[in-house]
């Protein structure tokens, strides 16, 4: 075991320097703001998707101060399409905390970083190791997979006991590693190895720097590790959406901060037909005046949402929007940060020439 621990980090570093990714825009910077942004964007999202978003975001918000001083509504359009919108809200909250409590100086110690909104211990360690070379281990999804396979750790990785074992191993690896270990190459190497070699479906053991001593390879249990999470039945929900069109405008509402599409601009949404009918009734309109459109399903990671859209056209301004509502010009729909299925729905109507263009 001692050998497995003591050579792990060096082997990862050598491999990263020869075969890992070297030209990502957030590499070769020690600016914790830029590193933090890339780490948050990369959670649950592939590198190829993040690339364009990262550049656009930094052009609009080049410093943590720019982000802190912006309104949340200004930030959301730069995140629309990346999903997991709580990340964007926490990003904004975190920037404001740094601006207010740390005089705009981005912390670089992992222990301090882990106290900030939206930054977990692994992200904190990644920021600290990339920005100042702190010897702090990371443990994201890719790294958990590599550790489970290499060290033969069984048990679903979301369970506290399994996670503790993995973190303990990660700390032991660093304790045994040479004192002059390049922390940025080690951290990047673990991420690259998980993404490129020790992949979920078909690990490429032949080209892996860890093949010697790897438990999963020796026992041919690569596909059994990490232990899969017991499958939960996917929840199903349904809702009704209203496309209330007045001339060249469509009624939109800001979603509550909690729940799906939190804080985003979206179509008014109702749990059931009775609520929709009541809403229309309050505004002198009947459900019979609305046209029911074909239902469709949007799949989230934990549930499916069946959406039934209703479309109503009013020639004159008959509805005064409330504080959380606004009339969106149809010409601005493409630029608005709308949830993906709402954009798709409006694009479909638009493409069919049913919504007038300015
Ligand atoms: S040898 Fe195979 S299973 Fe083991 S760490 Fe490398 S790629 Fe993963």
mmCIF file of C-alpha atoms and ligand atoms in Angstrom:
data_model
loop_
_atom_site.group_PDB
_atom_site.id
_atom_site.type_symbol
_atom_site.label_atom_id
_atom_site.label_comp_id
_atom_site.label_asym_id
_atom_site.label_seq_id
_atom_site.Cartn_x
_atom_site.Cartn_y
_atom_site.Cartn_z
ATOM 1 C CA UNK A 1 0.000 0.000 0.000
ATOM 2 C CA UNK A 2 2.805 2.356 0.911
ATOM 3 C CA UNK A 3 4.248 2.080 -2.628
ATOM 4 C CA UNK A 4 0.857 2.712 -4.177
ATOM 5 C CA UNK A 5 0.549 5.916 -2.186
ATOM 6 C CA UNK A 6 4.099 7.196 -2.601
ATOM 7 C CA UNK A 7 4.320 6.942 -6.399
ATOM 8 C CA UNK A 8 0.774 8.020 -7.260
ATOM 9 C CA UNK A 9 1.250 11.793 -7.430
ATOM 10 C CA UNK A 10 4.557 11.680 -9.335
ATOM 11 C CA UNK A 11 3.138 9.317 -11.943
ATOM 12 C CA UNK A 12 0.123 11.599 -12.438
ATOM 13 C CA UNK A 13 2.369 14.666 -12.781
ATOM 14 C CA UNK A 14 4.683 13.023 -15.337
ATOM 15 C CA UNK A 15 1.700 11.891 -17.373
ATOM 16 C CA UNK A 16 0.032 15.328 -17.184
ATOM 17 C CA UNK A 17 3.165 17.072 -18.391
ATOM 18 C CA UNK A 18 3.476 14.709 -21.372
ATOM 19 C CA UNK A 19 -0.150 13.968 -22.266
ATOM 20 C CA UNK A 20 -2.517 16.168 -20.263
ATOM 21 C CA UNK A 21 -4.289 19.319 -21.369
ATOM 22 C CA UNK A 22 -1.961 22.327 -21.545
ATOM 23 C CA UNK A 23 -3.798 24.998 -23.498
ATOM 24 C CA UNK A 24 -7.093 25.611 -21.749
ATOM 25 C CA UNK A 25 -7.700 29.350 -21.282
ATOM 26 C CA UNK A 26 -7.799 29.069 -17.489
ATOM 27 C CA UNK A 27 -4.432 27.300 -17.303
ATOM 28 C CA UNK A 28 -1.260 29.383 -17.026
ATOM 29 C CA UNK A 29 -2.958 31.963 -14.845
ATOM 30 C CA UNK A 30 -2.595 32.304 -11.112
ATOM 31 C CA UNK A 31 -5.487 34.764 -10.850
ATOM 32 C CA UNK A 32 -7.847 33.073 -8.353
ATOM 33 C CA UNK A 33 -10.850 34.889 -9.876
ATOM 34 C CA UNK A 34 -10.285 33.318 -13.296
ATOM 35 C CA UNK A 35 -9.502 29.918 -11.795
ATOM 36 C CA UNK A 36 -12.598 30.053 -9.585
ATOM 37 C CA UNK A 37 -14.819 30.967 -12.552
ATOM 38 C CA UNK A 38 -13.515 28.023 -14.605
ATOM 39 C CA UNK A 39 -13.948 25.613 -11.693
ATOM 40 C CA UNK A 40 -17.562 26.639 -11.119
ATOM 41 C CA UNK A 41 -18.397 26.515 -14.833
ATOM 42 C CA UNK A 42 -16.794 23.078 -15.180
ATOM 43 C CA UNK A 43 -18.956 21.546 -12.446
ATOM 44 C CA UNK A 44 -21.393 19.216 -14.265
ATOM 45 C CA UNK A 45 -20.375 20.753 -17.603
ATOM 46 C CA UNK A 46 -17.920 19.616 -20.265
ATOM 47 C CA UNK A 47 -14.824 21.618 -21.175
ATOM 48 C CA UNK A 48 -15.965 22.068 -24.803
ATOM 49 C CA UNK A 49 -19.219 23.709 -23.628
ATOM 50 C CA UNK A 50 -17.511 25.919 -21.070
ATOM 51 C CA UNK A 51 -14.933 27.448 -23.463
ATOM 52 C CA UNK A 52 -17.249 29.972 -25.164
ATOM 53 C CA UNK A 53 -19.095 30.886 -21.960
ATOM 54 C CA UNK A 54 -15.841 31.477 -20.087
ATOM 55 C CA UNK A 55 -14.486 34.011 -22.586
ATOM 56 C CA UNK A 56 -17.810 35.869 -22.862
ATOM 57 C CA UNK A 57 -18.184 36.029 -19.089
ATOM 58 C CA UNK A 58 -14.688 37.421 -18.568
ATOM 59 C CA UNK A 59 -15.104 39.999 -21.303
ATOM 60 C CA UNK A 60 -18.212 41.319 -19.518
ATOM 61 C CA UNK A 61 -16.934 40.809 -15.936
ATOM 62 C CA UNK A 62 -13.113 40.998 -16.095
ATOM 63 C CA UNK A 63 -12.654 41.265 -12.313
ATOM 64 C CA UNK A 64 -14.410 40.067 -9.197
ATOM 65 C CA UNK A 65 -15.334 43.703 -8.521
ATOM 66 C CA UNK A 66 -17.109 44.000 -11.896
ATOM 67 C CA UNK A 67 -19.107 40.895 -11.058
ATOM 68 C CA UNK A 68 -19.895 42.028 -7.515
ATOM 69 C CA UNK A 69 -21.180 45.404 -8.672
ATOM 70 C CA UNK A 70 -23.414 43.948 -11.407
ATOM 71 C CA UNK A 71 -27.106 43.198 -10.870
ATOM 72 C CA UNK A 72 -28.046 39.501 -10.776
ATOM 73 C CA UNK A 73 -30.214 40.098 -13.865
ATOM 74 C CA UNK A 74 -27.089 41.232 -15.747
ATOM 75 C CA UNK A 75 -25.248 38.047 -14.791
ATOM 76 C CA UNK A 76 -27.885 35.462 -15.706
ATOM 77 C CA UNK A 77 -27.719 36.016 -19.512
ATOM 78 C CA UNK A 78 -24.037 35.056 -19.390
ATOM 79 C CA UNK A 79 -24.988 31.743 -17.790
ATOM 80 C CA UNK A 80 -28.138 30.908 -19.773
ATOM 81 C CA UNK A 81 -27.708 27.497 -21.394
ATOM 82 C CA UNK A 82 -25.054 26.230 -18.951
ATOM 83 C CA UNK A 83 -27.725 24.848 -16.596
ATOM 84 C CA UNK A 84 -27.581 24.387 -12.818
ATOM 85 C CA UNK A 85 -28.439 28.057 -12.336
ATOM 86 C CA UNK A 86 -27.860 27.996 -8.577
ATOM 87 C CA UNK A 87 -24.170 28.113 -9.584
ATOM 88 C CA UNK A 88 -24.631 31.529 -11.203
ATOM 89 C CA UNK A 89 -26.549 32.918 -8.224
ATOM 90 C CA UNK A 90 -23.869 31.652 -5.826
ATOM 91 C CA UNK A 91 -21.149 33.017 -8.092
ATOM 92 C CA UNK A 92 -22.683 36.464 -7.829
ATOM 93 C CA UNK A 93 -23.228 36.139 -4.067
ATOM 94 C CA UNK A 94 -19.631 34.964 -3.617
ATOM 95 C CA UNK A 95 -18.259 37.932 -5.603
ATOM 96 C CA UNK A 96 -20.273 40.307 -3.397
ATOM 97 C CA UNK A 97 -18.942 38.621 -0.232
ATOM 98 C CA UNK A 98 -15.363 39.016 -1.498
ATOM 99 C CA UNK A 99 -15.988 42.644 -2.400
ATOM 100 C CA UNK A 100 -17.603 43.472 0.960
ATOM 101 C CA UNK A 101 -15.739 41.243 3.429
ATOM 102 C CA UNK A 102 -12.331 40.849 1.772
ATOM 103 C CA UNK A 103 -11.934 44.341 0.239
ATOM 104 C CA UNK A 104 -12.183 42.787 -3.230
ATOM 105 C CA UNK A 105 -9.083 40.606 -2.662
ATOM 106 C CA UNK A 106 -9.831 37.050 -3.734
ATOM 107 C CA UNK A 107 -8.704 34.675 -0.928
ATOM 108 C CA UNK A 108 -6.239 31.933 -1.923
ATOM 109 C CA UNK A 109 -6.206 29.664 1.161
ATOM 110 C CA UNK A 110 -8.373 26.587 0.760
ATOM 111 C CA UNK A 111 -9.754 26.825 4.298
ATOM 112 C CA UNK A 112 -10.964 30.376 3.720
ATOM 113 C CA UNK A 113 -12.234 29.662 0.209
ATOM 114 C CA UNK A 114 -14.354 26.757 1.469
ATOM 115 C CA UNK A 115 -16.361 29.172 3.650
ATOM 116 C CA UNK A 116 -17.521 31.229 0.631
ATOM 117 C CA UNK A 117 -20.908 30.733 -1.094
ATOM 118 C CA UNK A 118 -20.910 27.944 -3.686
ATOM 119 C CA UNK A 119 -17.328 26.808 -3.007
ATOM 120 C CA UNK A 120 -17.020 23.255 -1.664
ATOM 121 C CA UNK A 121 -13.813 21.720 -0.262
ATOM 122 C CA UNK A 122 -12.683 20.265 -3.614
ATOM 123 C CA UNK A 123 -13.204 23.523 -5.531
ATOM 124 C CA UNK A 124 -11.473 25.423 -2.716
ATOM 125 C CA UNK A 125 -8.482 23.073 -2.964
ATOM 126 C CA UNK A 126 -8.350 23.400 -6.766
ATOM 127 C CA UNK A 127 -8.322 27.221 -6.586
ATOM 128 C CA UNK A 128 -5.645 27.187 -3.865
ATOM 129 C CA UNK A 129 -3.416 24.677 -5.641
ATOM 130 C CA UNK A 130 -3.652 26.403 -9.036
ATOM 131 C CA UNK A 131 -3.228 29.941 -7.699
ATOM 132 C CA UNK A 132 -0.583 29.534 -4.959
ATOM 133 C CA UNK A 133 0.461 25.868 -5.147
ATOM 134 C CA UNK A 134 -1.119 24.915 -1.806
ATOM 135 C CA UNK A 135 -0.776 21.181 -1.112
ATOM 136 C CA UNK A 136 -4.500 20.624 -0.872
ATOM 137 C CA UNK A 137 -6.118 17.532 -2.410
ATOM 138 C CA UNK A 138 -9.161 17.708 -4.687
ATOM 139 C CA UNK A 139 -11.955 15.151 -4.846
ATOM 140 C CA UNK A 140 -14.376 15.837 -7.705
ATOM 141 C CA UNK A 141 -16.331 13.220 -9.657
ATOM 142 C CA UNK A 142 -13.423 12.356 -11.977
ATOM 143 C CA UNK A 143 -10.950 12.021 -9.129
ATOM 144 C CA UNK A 144 -13.338 9.868 -7.095
ATOM 145 C CA UNK A 145 -13.547 7.466 -10.038
ATOM 146 C CA UNK A 146 -9.759 7.212 -10.383
ATOM 147 C CA UNK A 147 -9.256 6.720 -6.627
ATOM 148 C CA UNK A 148 -12.041 4.117 -6.331
ATOM 149 C CA UNK A 149 -10.550 2.084 -9.160
ATOM 150 C CA UNK A 150 -6.894 2.479 -8.319
ATOM 151 C CA UNK A 151 -7.214 1.849 -4.573
ATOM 152 C CA UNK A 152 -10.179 -0.563 -4.837
ATOM 153 C CA UNK A 153 -12.624 1.504 -2.789
ATOM 154 C CA UNK A 154 -16.167 0.066 -2.775
ATOM 155 C CA UNK A 155 -19.391 1.813 -1.737
ATOM 156 C CA UNK A 156 -21.435 4.550 -3.476
ATOM 157 C CA UNK A 157 -19.330 7.700 -3.478
ATOM 158 C CA UNK A 158 -22.159 9.968 -2.286
ATOM 159 C CA UNK A 159 -22.144 8.157 1.079
ATOM 160 C CA UNK A 160 -20.236 9.908 3.818
ATOM 161 C CA UNK A 161 -18.231 6.796 4.786
ATOM 162 C CA UNK A 162 -16.968 6.242 1.208
ATOM 163 C CA UNK A 163 -16.212 9.907 0.756
ATOM 164 C CA UNK A 164 -14.227 9.990 3.972
ATOM 165 C CA UNK A 165 -12.123 7.007 2.812
ATOM 166 C CA UNK A 166 -11.380 8.783 -0.472
ATOM 167 C CA UNK A 167 -10.433 12.082 1.183
ATOM 168 C CA UNK A 168 -8.182 10.211 3.644
ATOM 169 C CA UNK A 169 -6.415 8.498 0.747
ATOM 170 C CA UNK A 170 -6.052 11.814 -1.107
ATOM 171 C CA UNK A 171 -4.390 13.367 1.960
ATOM 172 C CA UNK A 172 -2.104 10.338 2.429
ATOM 173 C CA UNK A 173 -1.019 10.544 -1.234
ATOM 174 C CA UNK A 174 0.047 14.162 -0.741
ATOM 175 C CA UNK A 175 1.814 13.404 2.539
ATOM 176 C CA UNK A 176 3.939 10.793 0.726
ATOM 177 C CA UNK A 177 4.532 12.889 -2.398
ATOM 178 C CA UNK A 178 7.853 14.709 -2.990
ATOM 179 C CA UNK A 179 8.053 18.146 -1.410
ATOM 180 C CA UNK A 180 8.741 19.799 -4.760
ATOM 181 C CA UNK A 181 5.662 18.271 -6.435
ATOM 182 C CA UNK A 182 4.066 20.650 -8.957
ATOM 183 C CA UNK A 183 0.623 21.072 -7.412
ATOM 184 C CA UNK A 184 -0.872 22.660 -10.524
ATOM 185 C CA UNK A 185 0.260 19.700 -12.680
ATOM 186 C CA UNK A 186 -0.914 17.195 -10.060
ATOM 187 C CA UNK A 187 -4.347 18.810 -9.696
ATOM 188 C CA UNK A 188 -4.776 19.240 -13.447
ATOM 189 C CA UNK A 189 -3.418 15.718 -14.028
ATOM 190 C CA UNK A 190 -6.055 14.100 -11.829
ATOM 191 C CA UNK A 191 -8.789 15.985 -13.668
ATOM 192 C CA UNK A 192 -7.338 15.128 -17.091
ATOM 193 C CA UNK A 193 -6.810 11.481 -16.227
ATOM 194 C CA UNK A 194 -10.427 11.100 -15.146
ATOM 195 C CA UNK A 195 -11.702 12.923 -18.225
ATOM 196 C CA UNK A 196 -9.415 11.353 -20.829
ATOM 197 C CA UNK A 197 -8.162 7.945 -19.660
ATOM 198 C CA UNK A 198 -9.993 6.563 -16.643
ATOM 199 C CA UNK A 199 -13.352 7.443 -18.145
ATOM 200 C CA UNK A 200 -16.712 6.263 -16.883
ATOM 201 C CA UNK A 201 -17.586 3.914 -19.737
ATOM 202 C CA UNK A 202 -14.381 2.482 -21.141
ATOM 203 C CA UNK A 203 -11.218 3.237 -19.197
ATOM 204 C CA UNK A 204 -8.148 3.172 -21.412
ATOM 205 C CA UNK A 205 -5.994 1.121 -19.025
ATOM 206 C CA UNK A 206 -3.362 0.418 -21.693
ATOM 207 C CA UNK A 207 -2.389 4.089 -21.766
ATOM 208 C CA UNK A 208 -2.842 4.817 -18.090
ATOM 209 C CA UNK A 209 0.134 5.889 -15.965
ATOM 210 C CA UNK A 210 -1.489 4.153 -12.979
ATOM 211 C CA UNK A 211 -1.885 0.693 -14.516
ATOM 212 C CA UNK A 212 0.847 -0.742 -12.342
ATOM 213 C CA UNK A 213 -0.783 -1.441 -8.996
ATOM 214 C CA UNK A 214 -4.309 -0.528 -10.090
ATOM 215 C CA UNK A 215 -6.810 -2.664 -8.154
ATOM 216 C CA UNK A 216 -9.594 -2.429 -10.752
ATOM 217 C CA UNK A 217 -7.304 -3.458 -13.604
ATOM 218 C CA UNK A 218 -5.762 -6.334 -11.665
ATOM 219 C CA UNK A 219 -9.203 -7.674 -10.691
ATOM 220 C CA UNK A 220 -10.918 -6.675 -13.966
ATOM 221 C CA UNK A 221 -13.604 -4.754 -12.081
ATOM 222 C CA UNK A 222 -13.257 -1.412 -13.879
ATOM 223 C CA UNK A 223 -16.974 -1.283 -14.668
ATOM 224 C CA UNK A 224 -17.961 -2.189 -11.101
ATOM 225 C CA UNK A 225 -16.055 0.732 -9.602
ATOM 226 C CA UNK A 226 -17.059 3.253 -8.452
ATOM 227 C CA UNK A 227 -20.024 1.376 -6.961
ATOM 228 C CA UNK A 228 -23.113 2.747 -8.713
ATOM 229 C CA UNK A 229 -25.660 4.720 -6.746
ATOM 230 C CA UNK A 230 -28.896 2.747 -6.257
ATOM 231 C CA UNK A 231 -31.294 3.918 -8.990
ATOM 232 C CA UNK A 232 -34.180 6.064 -7.824
ATOM 233 C CA UNK A 233 -37.363 6.122 -9.823
ATOM 234 C CA UNK A 234 -37.323 9.321 -11.846
ATOM 235 C CA UNK A 235 -39.873 11.764 -10.543
ATOM 236 C CA UNK A 236 -42.434 13.135 -13.015
ATOM 237 C CA UNK A 237 -44.077 16.548 -12.729
ATOM 238 C CA UNK A 238 -46.309 18.597 -14.950
ATOM 239 C CA UNK A 239 -47.097 22.257 -15.429
ATOM 240 C CA UNK A 240 -48.922 24.672 -17.709
ATOM 241 C CA UNK A 241 -47.178 27.627 -19.343
ATOM 242 C CA UNK A 242 -48.891 30.707 -20.642
ATOM 243 C CA UNK A 243 -47.775 32.517 -23.773
ATOM 244 C CA UNK A 244 -49.706 35.750 -23.374
ATOM 245 C CA UNK A 245 -49.003 37.802 -26.447
ATOM 246 C CA UNK A 246 -49.927 41.440 -26.745
ATOM 247 C CA UNK A 247 -48.932 42.769 -30.161
ATOM 248 C CA UNK A 248 -45.184 42.357 -30.358
ATOM 249 C CA UNK A 249 -44.741 41.524 -26.681
ATOM 250 C CA UNK A 250 -44.922 38.365 -24.617
ATOM 251 C CA UNK A 251 -45.611 38.318 -20.882
ATOM 252 C CA UNK A 252 -42.719 36.993 -18.806
ATOM 253 C CA UNK A 253 -42.234 36.504 -15.091
ATOM 254 C CA UNK A 254 -39.156 36.293 -12.923
ATOM 255 C CA UNK A 255 -39.019 32.862 -11.292
ATOM 256 C CA UNK A 256 -38.583 32.689 -7.520
ATOM 257 C CA UNK A 257 -34.938 32.208 -6.483
ATOM 258 C CA UNK A 258 -35.660 28.738 -5.124
ATOM 259 C CA UNK A 259 -36.745 25.863 -7.352
ATOM 260 C CA UNK A 260 -36.295 25.170 -11.044
ATOM 261 C CA UNK A 261 -34.898 28.008 -13.175
ATOM 262 C CA UNK A 262 -34.535 30.031 -9.964
ATOM 263 C CA UNK A 263 -34.200 33.774 -10.630
ATOM 264 C CA UNK A 264 -34.562 33.414 -14.393
ATOM 265 C CA UNK A 265 -37.041 35.142 -16.678
ATOM 266 C CA UNK A 266 -39.578 32.630 -17.984
ATOM 267 C CA UNK A 267 -43.160 32.261 -19.163
ATOM 268 C CA UNK A 268 -45.818 32.394 -16.426
ATOM 269 C CA UNK A 269 -46.076 28.857 -15.102
ATOM 270 C CA UNK A 270 -48.942 27.125 -13.296
ATOM 271 C CA UNK A 271 -49.115 23.835 -11.429
ATOM 272 C CA UNK A 272 -52.495 22.962 -12.868
ATOM 273 C CA UNK A 273 -55.182 24.122 -15.263
ATOM 274 C CA UNK A 274 -57.348 25.505 -12.438
ATOM 275 C CA UNK A 275 -54.566 27.931 -11.409
ATOM 276 C CA UNK A 276 -54.133 29.052 -15.003
ATOM 277 C CA UNK A 277 -57.892 29.569 -15.342
ATOM 278 C CA UNK A 278 -57.933 31.602 -12.125
ATOM 279 C CA UNK A 279 -55.044 33.782 -13.327
ATOM 280 C CA UNK A 280 -56.796 34.494 -16.610
ATOM 281 C CA UNK A 281 -60.128 35.071 -14.844
ATOM 282 C CA UNK A 282 -58.520 37.769 -12.673
ATOM 283 C CA UNK A 283 -57.560 39.558 -15.836
ATOM 284 C CA UNK A 284 -60.905 39.427 -17.609
ATOM 285 C CA UNK A 285 -59.933 36.566 -19.879
ATOM 286 C CA UNK A 286 -61.280 33.059 -20.110
ATOM 287 C CA UNK A 287 -59.365 29.867 -20.647
ATOM 288 C CA UNK A 288 -61.567 29.189 -23.691
ATOM 289 C CA UNK A 289 -59.916 32.190 -25.375
ATOM 290 C CA UNK A 290 -56.546 30.482 -25.059
ATOM 291 C CA UNK A 291 -55.311 27.940 -27.562
ATOM 292 C CA UNK A 292 -53.925 24.754 -26.050
ATOM 293 C CA UNK A 293 -50.728 23.659 -27.799
ATOM 294 C CA UNK A 294 -49.028 20.280 -28.002
ATOM 295 C CA UNK A 295 -47.503 19.166 -24.692
ATOM 296 C CA UNK A 296 -43.835 18.285 -24.506
ATOM 297 C CA UNK A 297 -41.403 16.950 -21.909
ATOM 298 C CA UNK A 298 -38.220 18.498 -20.588
ATOM 299 C CA UNK A 299 -35.845 16.143 -18.788
ATOM 300 C CA UNK A 300 -33.892 17.425 -15.793
ATOM 301 C CA UNK A 301 -31.273 15.329 -14.027
ATOM 302 C CA UNK A 302 -33.707 14.191 -11.307
ATOM 303 C CA UNK A 303 -37.134 14.490 -12.861
ATOM 304 C CA UNK A 304 -39.156 14.957 -15.993
ATOM 305 C CA UNK A 305 -41.337 18.001 -16.473
ATOM 306 C CA UNK A 306 -44.359 17.631 -18.775
ATOM 307 C CA UNK A 307 -45.241 21.072 -20.088
ATOM 308 C CA UNK A 308 -48.574 22.083 -21.616
ATOM 309 C CA UNK A 309 -48.367 25.503 -23.285
ATOM 310 C CA UNK A 310 -51.366 27.778 -23.782
ATOM 311 C CA UNK A 311 -51.273 30.684 -26.191
ATOM 312 C CA UNK A 312 -53.457 33.728 -26.014
ATOM 313 C CA UNK A 313 -53.343 36.769 -28.260
ATOM 314 C CA UNK A 314 -54.662 40.133 -27.132
ATOM 315 C CA UNK A 315 -54.612 42.988 -29.595
ATOM 316 C CA UNK A 316 -54.636 45.774 -27.020
ATOM 317 C CA UNK A 317 -52.802 46.357 -23.784
ATOM 318 C CA UNK A 318 -55.194 44.740 -21.354
ATOM 319 C CA UNK A 319 -52.786 43.534 -18.723
ATOM 320 C CA UNK A 320 -50.620 45.615 -16.402
ATOM 321 C CA UNK A 321 -47.640 43.482 -15.323
ATOM 322 C CA UNK A 322 -46.979 42.988 -11.604
ATOM 323 C CA UNK A 323 -43.593 43.667 -9.978
ATOM 324 C CA UNK A 324 -42.142 40.270 -10.943
ATOM 325 C CA UNK A 325 -43.514 40.410 -14.506
ATOM 326 C CA UNK A 326 -42.546 42.199 -17.687
ATOM 327 C CA UNK A 327 -43.508 42.471 -21.307
ATOM 328 C CA UNK A 328 -40.686 41.124 -23.433
ATOM 329 C CA UNK A 329 -40.415 42.375 -26.996
ATOM 330 C CA UNK A 330 -40.401 39.427 -29.402
ATOM 331 C CA UNK A 331 -37.291 40.936 -31.029
ATOM 332 C CA UNK A 332 -35.444 40.480 -27.720
ATOM 333 C CA UNK A 333 -36.368 36.841 -27.133
ATOM 334 C CA UNK A 334 -33.193 35.460 -28.706
ATOM 335 C CA UNK A 335 -31.003 37.612 -26.430
ATOM 336 C CA UNK A 336 -32.981 37.009 -23.228
ATOM 337 C CA UNK A 337 -31.658 34.460 -20.735
ATOM 338 C CA UNK A 338 -34.610 32.088 -20.920
ATOM 339 C CA UNK A 339 -34.698 28.454 -19.768
ATOM 340 C CA UNK A 340 -33.852 26.156 -22.687
ATOM 341 C CA UNK A 341 -37.340 24.616 -23.190
ATOM 342 C CA UNK A 342 -38.966 28.072 -23.106
ATOM 343 C CA UNK A 343 -36.561 29.366 -25.771
ATOM 344 C CA UNK A 344 -37.266 26.278 -27.847
ATOM 345 C CA UNK A 345 -41.017 26.709 -27.489
ATOM 346 C CA UNK A 346 -40.935 30.385 -28.497
ATOM 347 C CA UNK A 347 -38.464 29.678 -31.315
ATOM 348 C CA UNK A 348 -40.887 27.050 -32.633
ATOM 349 C CA UNK A 349 -43.789 29.485 -32.660
ATOM 350 C CA UNK A 350 -41.555 32.153 -34.092
ATOM 351 C CA UNK A 351 -40.270 29.870 -36.849
ATOM 352 C CA UNK A 352 -43.852 29.080 -37.772
ATOM 353 C CA UNK A 353 -44.343 32.853 -38.147
ATOM 354 C CA UNK A 354 -46.996 32.923 -35.533
ATOM 355 C CA UNK A 355 -45.389 35.599 -33.418
ATOM 356 C CA UNK A 356 -44.978 38.841 -35.318
ATOM 357 C CA UNK A 357 -41.449 40.155 -35.662
ATOM 358 C CA UNK A 358 -40.611 43.808 -35.293
HETATM 359 S S1 LIG B 1 -5.486 1.324 -14.933
HETATM 360 FE FE1 LIG B 1 -7.492 1.557 -15.815
HETATM 361 S S2 LIG B 1 -8.947 1.478 -14.123
HETATM 362 FE FE2 LIG B 1 -6.896 1.753 -13.247
HETATM 363 S S3 LIG B 1 -6.754 3.953 -12.964
HETATM 364 FE FE3 LIG B 1 -5.884 3.501 -14.957
HETATM 365 S S4 LIG B 1 -7.558 3.697 -16.453
HETATM 366 FE FE4 LIG B 1 -8.438 3.621 -14.385
#
